[in-house]
Coordinates of C-alpha atoms and ligand atoms in Angstrom, one line a residue:
X1 CA 5.1 65.8 -26.4
X2 CA 2.3 63.4 -26.0
X3 CA 0.4 64.3 -23.4
X4 CA -1.5 61.0 -23.4
X5 CA -1.9 58.0 -20.9
X6 CA 0.6 54.8 -21.5
X7 CA -1.4 51.9 -22.1
X8 CA -0.8 48.2 -20.5
X9 CA -0.8 45.8 -23.8
X10 CA -0.4 41.4 -21.9
X11 CA 0.0 39.1 -25.3
X12 CA 1.7 40.0 -27.7
X13 CA -0.5 37.8 -30.0
X14 CA -3.1 39.0 -32.6
X15 CA -5.3 40.7 -30.8
X16 CA -2.1 42.2 -28.5
X17 CA -0.9 43.0 -31.8
X18 CA -3.3 44.5 -33.8
X19 CA -4.5 46.3 -30.6
X20 CA -1.5 48.2 -30.2
X21 CA -0.9 49.3 -33.6
X22 CA -4.2 51.1 -33.5
X23 CA -3.3 52.5 -29.7
X24 CA -0.4 54.1 -31.2
X25 CA -2.2 54.9 -34.2
X26 CA -4.2 57.2 -31.4
X27 CA -1.1 58.9 -30.2
X28 CA -0.9 56.7 -26.7
X29 CA 2.5 55.2 -25.4
X30 CA 1.7 51.3 -25.4
X31 CA 3.8 48.7 -23.2
X32 CA 2.7 45.3 -24.9
X33 CA 4.1 42.7 -22.5
X34 CA 4.7 38.9 -23.9
X35 CA 5.2 36.1 -22.4
X36 CA 7.2 33.8 -24.9
X37 CA 10.7 35.1 -26.9
X38 CA 10.6 37.4 -29.6
X39 CA 9.3 34.6 -33.4
X40 CA 11.2 37.1 -35.1
X41 CA 14.4 35.7 -34.0
X42 CA 12.9 32.0 -32.0
X43 CA 11.1 30.8 -34.4
X44 CA 7.2 31.0 -34.6
X45 CA 5.6 28.2 -32.8
X46 CA 8.6 25.4 -33.9
X47 CA 8.7 26.7 -37.0
X48 CA 5.9 24.4 -38.3
X49 CA 3.4 26.0 -41.0
X50 CA 0.2 27.1 -39.0
X51 CA -2.7 29.0 -40.9
X52 CA -6.0 30.5 -40.4
X53 CA -8.8 31.5 -42.5
X54 CA -9.0 34.8 -42.0
X55 CA -12.0 36.7 -43.6
X56 CA -13.8 40.2 -44.1
X57 CA -14.6 41.2 -39.8
X58 CA -10.3 41.0 -39.8
X59 CA -10.1 41.5 -42.9
X60 CA -12.0 45.3 -41.8
X61 CA -9.8 45.9 -38.6
X62 CA -6.5 44.9 -40.8
X63 CA -7.5 47.6 -43.7
X64 CA -8.4 50.6 -40.5
X65 CA -4.8 49.6 -39.1
X66 CA -3.0 49.8 -42.8
X67 CA -2.2 46.0 -42.7
X68 CA -4.6 45.0 -45.8
X69 CA -2.2 45.0 -48.3
X70 CA 0.9 43.6 -46.4
X71 CA -1.0 40.4 -45.2
X72 CA -2.7 40.2 -48.5
X73 CA 0.5 39.7 -50.4
X74 CA 0.7 36.4 -48.8
X75 CA -3.1 34.7 -48.4
X76 CA -4.2 32.5 -50.7
X77 CA -8.0 32.7 -51.4
X78 CA -10.2 29.5 -50.4
X79 CA -13.2 30.0 -53.1
X80 CA -14.8 27.4 -51.4
X81 CA -14.9 23.9 -50.3
X82 CA -13.3 20.7 -51.6
X83 CA -15.1 18.2 -50.5
X84 CA -13.4 14.6 -50.6
X85 CA -15.1 11.5 -50.0
X86 CA -13.5 7.9 -48.9
X87 CA -12.8 7.0 -53.4
X88 CA -12.2 10.3 -53.6
X89 CA -14.3 11.3 -55.5
X90 CA -14.5 15.1 -55.1
X91 CA -17.2 17.5 -54.6
X92 CA -16.7 21.7 -55.3
X93 CA -19.1 23.8 -52.8
X94 CA -18.7 27.5 -53.1
X95 CA -19.0 29.6 -50.3
X96 CA -21.0 32.6 -52.0
X97 CA -23.0 33.4 -55.4
X98 CA -21.0 36.0 -56.0
X99 CA -17.1 34.4 -57.6
X100 CA -15.2 36.9 -55.9
X101 CA -16.1 36.7 -52.5
X102 CA -13.6 34.1 -50.5
X103 CA -12.3 33.3 -47.8
X104 CA -8.0 33.6 -47.0
X105 CA -5.9 31.3 -46.2
X106 CA -2.9 33.4 -43.8
X107 CA 0.5 32.0 -42.3
X108 CA -0.4 32.7 -38.4
X109 CA 3.6 33.0 -37.6
X110 CA 3.8 35.7 -40.6
X111 CA 0.3 37.3 -39.8
X112 CA 1.6 38.1 -36.6
X113 CA 5.3 39.2 -37.0
X114 CA 4.3 41.7 -39.6
X115 CA 1.6 43.2 -36.7
X116 CA 4.7 43.1 -34.4
X117 CA 6.9 44.5 -37.7
X118 CA 4.4 47.7 -38.0
X119 CA 3.7 48.1 -34.0
X120 CA 7.5 48.5 -33.7
X121 CA 8.3 51.0 -35.8
X122 CA 6.2 52.9 -34.3
X123 CA 8.0 55.4 -31.9
X124 CA 4.5 54.6 -29.1
X125 CA 4.9 50.7 -29.0
X126 CA 7.8 49.3 -26.3
X127 CA 7.4 45.5 -27.0
X128 CA 8.7 43.6 -23.2
X129 CA 9.2 39.7 -25.2
X130 CA 10.0 37.5 -22.1
X131 CA 7.7 39.5 -19.7
X132 CA 5.3 37.3 -18.1
X133 CA 1.9 38.9 -16.7
X134 CA 1.4 36.8 -13.2
X135 CA -1.6 38.4 -12.0
X136 CA -2.9 41.8 -11.3
X137 CA -4.0 43.1 -9.0
X138 CA -7.7 44.3 -8.5
X139 CA -7.7 46.7 -6.2
X140 CA -5.1 48.6 -7.9
X141 CA -4.5 47.3 -11.5
X142 CA -1.1 47.3 -11.3
X143 CA 0.6 44.6 -13.0
X144 CA 2.8 42.0 -10.9
X145 CA 5.3 40.8 -14.2
X146 CA 8.3 38.4 -14.1
X147 CA 10.9 38.7 -16.2
X148 CA 11.2 35.3 -17.5
X149 CA 15.2 34.8 -18.3
X150 CA 16.6 37.2 -14.7
X151 CA 13.7 35.9 -13.3
X152 CA 13.0 39.2 -12.1
X153 CA 9.8 40.3 -10.5
X154 CA 8.3 43.5 -10.5
X155 CA 5.0 45.5 -10.6
X156 CA 3.4 48.3 -13.0
X157 CA 2.0 50.7 -11.8
X158 CA -0.3 52.5 -14.8
X159 CA -4.0 51.5 -16.1
X160 CA -5.5 51.4 -18.1
X161 CA -5.0 47.8 -19.3
X162 CA -5.9 45.9 -22.3
X163 CA -5.6 42.0 -21.8
X164 CA -4.8 40.0 -25.0
X165 CA -3.3 37.3 -23.1
X166 CA -5.4 34.9 -24.9
X167 CA -8.0 31.8 -24.4
X168 CA -5.9 30.7 -20.2
X169 CA -5.9 34.3 -19.9
X170 CA -3.8 35.5 -16.6
X171 CA -5.7 38.2 -16.3
X172 CA -8.8 36.8 -16.3
X173 CA -7.9 34.1 -13.9
X174 CA -7.1 36.7 -11.6
X175 CA -11.4 38.5 -12.5
X176 CA -12.8 35.0 -11.6
X177 CA -12.0 35.8 -8.1
X178 CA -14.5 38.8 -7.9
X179 CA -17.8 38.6 -6.7
X180 CA -20.3 37.5 -9.8
X181 CA -18.3 36.5 -12.2
X182 CA -19.4 34.5 -14.5
X183 CA -16.9 31.6 -15.8
X184 CA -18.0 28.3 -18.4
X185 CA -14.9 26.7 -20.2
X186 CA -16.6 23.1 -21.6
X187 CA -13.9 21.0 -23.6
X188 CA -15.3 19.0 -26.8
X189 CA -14.4 15.1 -26.8
X190 CA -13.1 15.5 -29.5
X191 CA -8.7 16.3 -30.1
X192 CA -7.4 17.6 -33.0
X193 CA -3.4 17.2 -34.8
X194 CA -2.0 19.0 -37.9
X195 CA 0.1 17.0 -40.3
X196 CA 1.4 18.0 -43.9
X197 CA 1.0 17.6 -47.3
X198 CA 4.7 18.7 -48.9
X199 CA 4.8 20.1 -52.6
X200 CA 5.1 18.5 -55.0
X201 CA 8.4 17.8 -56.3
X202 CA 8.1 21.0 -58.6
X203 CA 7.1 22.9 -55.7
X204 CA 3.7 22.8 -57.1
X205 CA 0.2 22.2 -54.5
X206 CA -0.7 18.8 -54.5
X207 CA -4.2 19.4 -54.5
X208 CA -6.5 22.4 -55.2
X209 CA -5.2 25.4 -54.2
X210 CA -8.2 27.8 -54.1
X211 CA -10.1 26.0 -51.7
X212 CA -10.3 24.8 -48.0
X213 CA -10.8 21.0 -47.9
X214 CA -12.5 18.4 -46.2
X215 CA -12.5 15.3 -45.9
X216 CA -16.1 14.5 -43.7
X217 CA -16.9 11.4 -42.3
X218 CA -19.3 11.3 -40.2
X219 CA -18.1 12.4 -36.3
X220 CA -15.0 13.4 -36.9
X221 CA -12.9 14.7 -40.1
X222 CA -10.0 15.9 -41.4
X223 CA -9.5 19.3 -43.2
X224 CA -6.7 21.5 -45.1
X225 CA -5.7 24.2 -45.8
X226 CA -2.9 25.4 -48.2
X227 CA 0.2 27.5 -47.8
X228 CA 1.9 30.1 -50.2
X229 CA 5.3 27.5 -50.2
X230 CA 2.6 24.7 -52.3
X231 CA 2.3 22.5 -48.6
X232 CA -1.5 22.3 -47.1
X233 CA -1.8 22.3 -42.8
X234 CA -4.4 19.5 -42.1
X235 CA -5.7 19.0 -39.0
X236 CA -7.2 15.5 -38.1
X237 CA -10.3 16.8 -35.4
X238 CA -11.1 13.1 -33.9
X239 CA -12.6 11.5 -31.0
X240 CA -10.5 12.0 -27.7
X241 CA -11.6 7.7 -26.6
X242 CA -13.7 4.9 -28.7
X243 CA -14.0 2.8 -31.3
X244 CA -12.6 5.3 -33.7
X245 CA -10.3 7.7 -31.9
X246 CA -7.1 8.9 -30.6
X247 CA -6.8 6.5 -28.0
X248 CA -7.7 3.4 -30.7
X249 CA -5.2 4.1 -32.4
X250 CA -2.4 2.6 -30.6
X251 CA 0.0 1.2 -33.1
X252 CA 1.5 2.4 -36.8
X253 CA -0.6 -0.6 -38.8
X254 CA -3.9 0.8 -37.1
X255 CA -2.9 4.0 -37.4
X256 CA -1.8 3.4 -40.8
X257 CA -5.0 1.2 -41.9
X258 CA -7.6 4.1 -40.7
X259 CA -6.2 6.6 -42.4
X260 CA -5.7 4.3 -45.9
X261 CA -9.4 3.3 -45.1
X262 CA -11.1 6.8 -44.0
X263 CA -8.5 9.3 -46.0
X264 CA -7.3 7.6 -49.2
X265 CA -6.4 10.0 -51.6
X266 CA -4.7 11.9 -48.7
X267 CA -1.8 9.2 -47.9
X268 CA 0.0 9.1 -50.1
X269 CA 1.1 13.0 -50.3
X270 CA 1.2 12.8 -46.2
X271 CA 5.1 11.1 -46.8
X272 CA 5.4 12.1 -43.5
X273 CA 2.6 10.2 -41.7
X274 CA 3.1 8.5 -39.2
X275 CA 6.1 10.4 -38.0
X276 CA 4.3 13.4 -37.8
X277 CA 1.2 11.5 -36.6
X278 CA 3.7 11.3 -32.8
X279 CA 5.9 13.5 -32.9
X280 CA 2.5 16.3 -33.3
X281 CA 0.2 17.1 -30.0
X282 CA -2.6 15.7 -29.3
X283 CA -4.3 19.4 -28.9
X284 CA -7.2 20.5 -27.4
X285 CA -10.8 22.5 -28.2
X286 CA -12.8 24.5 -25.5
X287 CA -15.1 26.7 -25.3
X288 CA -14.8 29.8 -22.8
X289 CA -17.3 32.3 -22.3
X290 CA -17.2 34.7 -19.1
X291 CA -18.4 37.9 -17.5
X292 CA -17.7 40.6 -17.3
X293 CA -14.8 41.8 -19.1
X294 CA -13.9 44.3 -17.5
X295 CA -12.7 45.6 -14.1
X296 CA -14.1 49.2 -13.9
X297 CA -11.5 51.6 -15.9
X298 CA -8.7 49.6 -15.0
X299 CA -8.7 46.4 -17.1
X300 CA -10.4 45.0 -20.1
X301 CA -10.9 41.5 -22.2
X302 CA -9.6 41.4 -25.4
X303 CA -9.7 38.1 -28.4
X304 CA -10.2 35.2 -27.4
X305 CA -9.2 36.5 -23.6
X306 CA -13.1 36.7 -23.2
X307 CA -14.6 34.0 -25.7
X308 CA -12.6 31.0 -27.3
X309 CA -14.4 29.4 -28.9
X310 CA -14.0 26.0 -31.2
X311 CA -12.1 26.9 -34.6
X312 CA -15.0 25.2 -36.6
X313 CA -16.4 29.4 -38.1
X314 CA -13.0 29.8 -38.9
X315 CA -13.5 32.5 -37.2
X316 CA -11.4 32.7 -33.6
X317 CA -9.3 35.3 -34.3
X318 CA -11.8 37.1 -36.9
X319 CA -13.6 38.2 -34.4
X320 CA -10.3 39.1 -31.8
X321 CA -9.7 41.4 -34.3
X322 CA -13.1 42.9 -34.8
X323 CA -13.2 43.4 -30.8
X324 CA -10.4 45.3 -31.1
X325 CA -11.6 47.7 -33.9
X326 CA -14.9 48.1 -31.7
X327 CA -12.3 48.5 -28.9
X328 CA -11.2 51.3 -31.0
X329 CA -14.7 53.1 -31.4
X330 CA -14.9 52.8 -28.2
X331 CA -12.1 55.0 -27.0
X332 CA -12.3 57.3 -29.4
X333 CA -16.1 58.2 -28.8
X334 CA -15.4 57.8 -25.1
X335 CA -11.4 57.8 -23.7
X336 CA -9.7 58.9 -21.5
X337 CA -13.3 58.0 -19.9
X338 CA -12.0 54.3 -19.3
X339 CA -15.0 53.1 -17.1
X340 CA -17.1 54.2 -20.3
X341 CA -15.4 52.8 -22.7
X342 CA -14.7 49.5 -21.7
X343 CA -18.7 49.2 -20.0
X344 CA -19.8 49.9 -23.9
X345 CA -17.0 48.1 -25.2
X346 CA -18.1 45.0 -23.6
X347 CA -22.4 45.6 -23.9
X348 CA -21.5 45.9 -27.6
X349 CA -19.6 43.0 -28.2
X350 CA -20.7 39.9 -25.7
X351 CA -23.6 38.6 -27.3
X352 CA -21.8 38.7 -30.3
X353 CA -19.4 36.6 -28.9
X354 CA -22.1 33.7 -27.6
X355 CA -23.2 33.6 -31.0
X356 CA -20.2 32.5 -32.6
X357 CA -19.2 30.7 -29.7
X358 CA -22.5 29.0 -30.5
X359 CA -22.2 29.0 -34.6
X360 CA -18.6 28.0 -34.2
X361 CA -20.4 24.6 -32.1
X362 CA -23.4 24.3 -34.7
X363 CA -20.3 24.0 -37.5
X364 CA -18.6 21.1 -36.8
X365 CA -21.4 19.4 -37.0
X366 CA -22.8 20.6 -40.6
X367 CA -18.2 20.2 -41.6
X368 CA -18.4 16.1 -40.0
X369 CA -22.0 14.9 -40.9
X370 CA -24.1 17.4 -42.6
X371 CA -21.2 18.3 -45.5
X372 CA -22.2 14.7 -46.4
X373 CA -25.5 14.5 -46.4
X374 CA -28.5 14.3 -49.0
X375 CA -31.1 16.2 -47.0
X376 CA -28.5 18.4 -45.8
X377 CA -27.0 19.0 -49.4
X378 CA -30.4 20.0 -51.7
X379 CA -30.6 22.4 -48.8
X380 CA -28.0 23.6 -50.1
X381 CA -28.7 23.6 -53.5
X382 CA -31.2 25.3 -52.5
X383 CA -29.9 27.9 -50.7
X384 CA -27.6 28.9 -53.6
X385 CA -30.8 29.0 -55.6
X386 CA -32.4 31.7 -53.8
X387 CA -29.2 33.6 -53.2
X388 CA -29.3 33.9 -57.2
X389 CA -32.8 34.9 -57.3
X390 CA -33.9 36.9 -54.8
X391 CA -30.9 40.5 -53.5
X392 CA -31.8 40.5 -50.4
X393 CA -31.1 36.2 -49.2
X394 CA -28.0 35.2 -47.5
X395 CA -26.9 33.0 -46.1
X396 CA -26.3 32.1 -42.2
X397 CA -22.4 31.7 -43.9
X398 CA -22.2 35.0 -46.2
X399 CA -23.6 36.8 -44.0
X400 CA -20.5 35.7 -40.9
X401 CA -17.7 35.8 -43.0
X402 CA -18.8 37.9 -45.5
X403 CA -20.5 40.6 -44.2
X404 CA -19.9 42.7 -40.7
X405 CA -23.6 42.8 -40.0
X406 CA -23.0 41.9 -35.5
X407 CA -22.4 37.8 -34.8
X408 CA -26.1 37.8 -32.8
X409 CA -28.4 38.9 -36.3
X410 CA -26.1 36.2 -38.0
X411 CA -27.2 33.6 -36.5
X412 CA -31.2 34.9 -36.3
X413 CA -30.9 34.9 -39.8
X414 CA -29.9 31.7 -39.9
X415 CA -32.4 30.7 -37.7
X416 CA -34.9 32.3 -40.2
X417 CA -32.6 31.0 -43.0
X418 CA -33.9 27.6 -42.5
X419 CA -37.8 27.8 -41.6
X420 CA -37.3 29.3 -45.3
X421 CA -35.9 26.2 -46.5
X422 CA -37.4 24.0 -44.7
X423 CA -40.8 24.9 -45.8
X424 CA -39.8 25.3 -49.5
X425 CA -38.0 21.9 -49.2
X426 CA -40.7 19.9 -48.3
X427 CA -41.7 16.9 -50.7
X428 CA -39.4 18.3 -53.0
X429 CA -36.7 16.6 -54.8
X430 CA -34.9 18.3 -57.0
X431 CA -35.0 22.2 -58.0
X432 CA -37.4 22.2 -60.6
X433 CA -39.9 21.4 -57.4
X434 CA -39.1 24.6 -55.3
X435 CA -42.3 27.2 -55.8
X436 CA -40.1 30.6 -56.5
X437 CA -43.7 32.7 -55.8
X438 CA -43.5 31.1 -52.2
X439 CA -40.2 32.3 -51.9
X440 CA -40.3 35.0 -52.5
X441 CA -43.2 35.6 -50.5
X442 CA -41.8 33.6 -47.4
X443 CA -38.5 35.8 -48.3
X444 CA -40.3 38.9 -48.6
X445 CA -42.7 38.0 -45.2
X446 CA -39.6 37.0 -42.5
X447 CA -36.8 38.7 -44.1
X448 CA -38.0 42.3 -45.9
Ligands
FAD501 P1 -3.6 34.2 -28.8 O1 -2.8 34.4 -30.2 O2 -3.3 32.9 -28.3 O3 -2.3 35.3 -28.6 C1 -2.0 35.0 -26.7 C2 -0.7 35.5 -26.2 O4 -0.2 35.8 -25.5 C3 0.3 34.8 -26.9 O5 1.1 35.4 -27.6 C4 0.7 34.2 -25.2 O6 2.2 33.9 -25.9 C5 0.7 35.8 -24.6 N1 0.0 35.7 -23.2 C6 -1.0 34.5 -22.5 N2 -0.4 34.7 -21.3 C7 0.5 35.2 -20.8 C8 1.2 36.4 -20.0 N3 0.5 35.4 -18.4 N4 1.9 37.3 -20.0 C9 2.1 38.1 -21.5 N5 1.6 37.0 -22.2 C10 0.7 36.1 -22.4 N6 -9.4 31.7 -36.4 C11 -9.8 32.0 -37.1 O7 -10.2 33.4 -37.5 N7 -10.0 31.3 -38.4 C12 -9.2 30.7 -38.5 O8 -9.3 29.8 -39.5 C13 -8.5 29.2 -37.9 N8 -8.9 28.7 -37.0 C14 -7.6 27.3 -35.6 C15 -7.5 26.5 -35.7 C16 -7.5 25.7 -34.9 C17 -6.1 24.7 -34.4 C18 -7.2 27.2 -33.3 C19 -6.7 26.8 -32.3 C20 -7.8 28.3 -33.5 C21 -7.8 28.8 -34.2 N9 -8.6 30.1 -34.6 C22 -9.0 30.8 -35.8 C23 -8.2 31.2 -33.7 C24 -7.6 31.6 -33.3 O9 -6.2 31.2 -33.4 C25 -7.0 32.5 -31.9 O10 -8.9 33.2 -32.1 C26 -6.3 33.2 -32.2 O11 -5.5 33.6 -32.1 C27 -7.2 34.8 -30.7 O12 -6.3 35.8 -30.3 P2 -5.8 36.1 -29.2 O13 -4.5 37.4 -29.3 O14 -6.8 36.1 -28.9 O15 -5.0 34.5 -28.8

């Protein structure tokens, strides 16, 4: 019989389901409350294929919980960006000097369900679907819940609770009423819409399978990630208003003319373009920051509940999984002193969450705009050469996606890299113009 106190987890999304596995593996009884129905019986998000880029930080947490091998069975490696210009010309940019290094496209639904299946196979874990958390009582830590099927309201007495209830967290909303709680939310003037490139007639991929496809078009872009069934999920990131915008595409003729002019090579591959364009929602993009993330020994915010970021570095889930791994370490070090567990966790994570939020915003500009810019492309080539020549030189992308150094450090290294690249490329027009001795001296001086 276990003597450990039961833990509440609010939200059975990616962070909540992973956190329930971590807790159960430590022997804690876990009650996990999810406002949606069970996706294994009711289908996941309307059954659309939606995929996410998984990289080293997320993989580390999956490895720790014994989930990685199963996830790798449905993961598709992506070794770089495949850029599509308006003429349909393709340019491949590898993500890393090391050919083996890649990020993986994984189905959000499959990943979430795999985590749920593992958690539910453990006797410590009880799932409560169709259970919404309405509020947390800040004085006692009690959770006010509603069973959305019966309509019955009830209270969950015990603490500690882990709030993994996503970007619009009900728990965080209650915490916002405490004195000195910092909170900001910032929407981009862009929305996104998902479209599908189905498999070819024989189930084959209709574009290069092992790449993240990008159609960079200045102030907007479309991307596409592969799915195991041979399809690609495309996402158009596009202004809400303006000359070229969702608002301006107000007739079928305008939609088709726009796609044909801008994404001409993709149009024949998206047979249900108009239907999907009208049917699929236009969703918003928000950055949410807050602090503190915890309330004494009562509750801690994890994942998007504490830091929602825009998706342009493919790191939201990876950062959420890293939160879970750090929370797990803090529990091992300090539980049952939950006050210290939570406080240590938030201090370790906050500056890193801010750093990845900033890098995600910056990466939007890089993906949609500068990936097609000559100066940027030349610096990328130089950066690649530095990486191949000097072991200690790593690009910011490599540090974020292929290492576990704290995001805040990766951010700083990115600033240093840019200074080095700017200095080396002054007056240079080809790789032969780059002074490698100077490069070595700069790298020694600034990176070590
Ligand atoms: P969520 O996945 O949102 O889960 C929250 C859960 O809580 C949900 O199941 C919800 O139903 C439940 N819930 C909410 N409120 C309540 C309540 N009151 N009571 C009970 N339950 C509740 N990240 C990557 O790493 N790589 C990517 O490539 C990537 N691409 C993305 C693309 C897009 C377009 C978007 C929008 C995001 C992307 N992300 C990506 C980010 C990633 O989706 C999130 O960071 C991740 O889902 C966060 O997990 P979470 O568990 O914190 O929140």
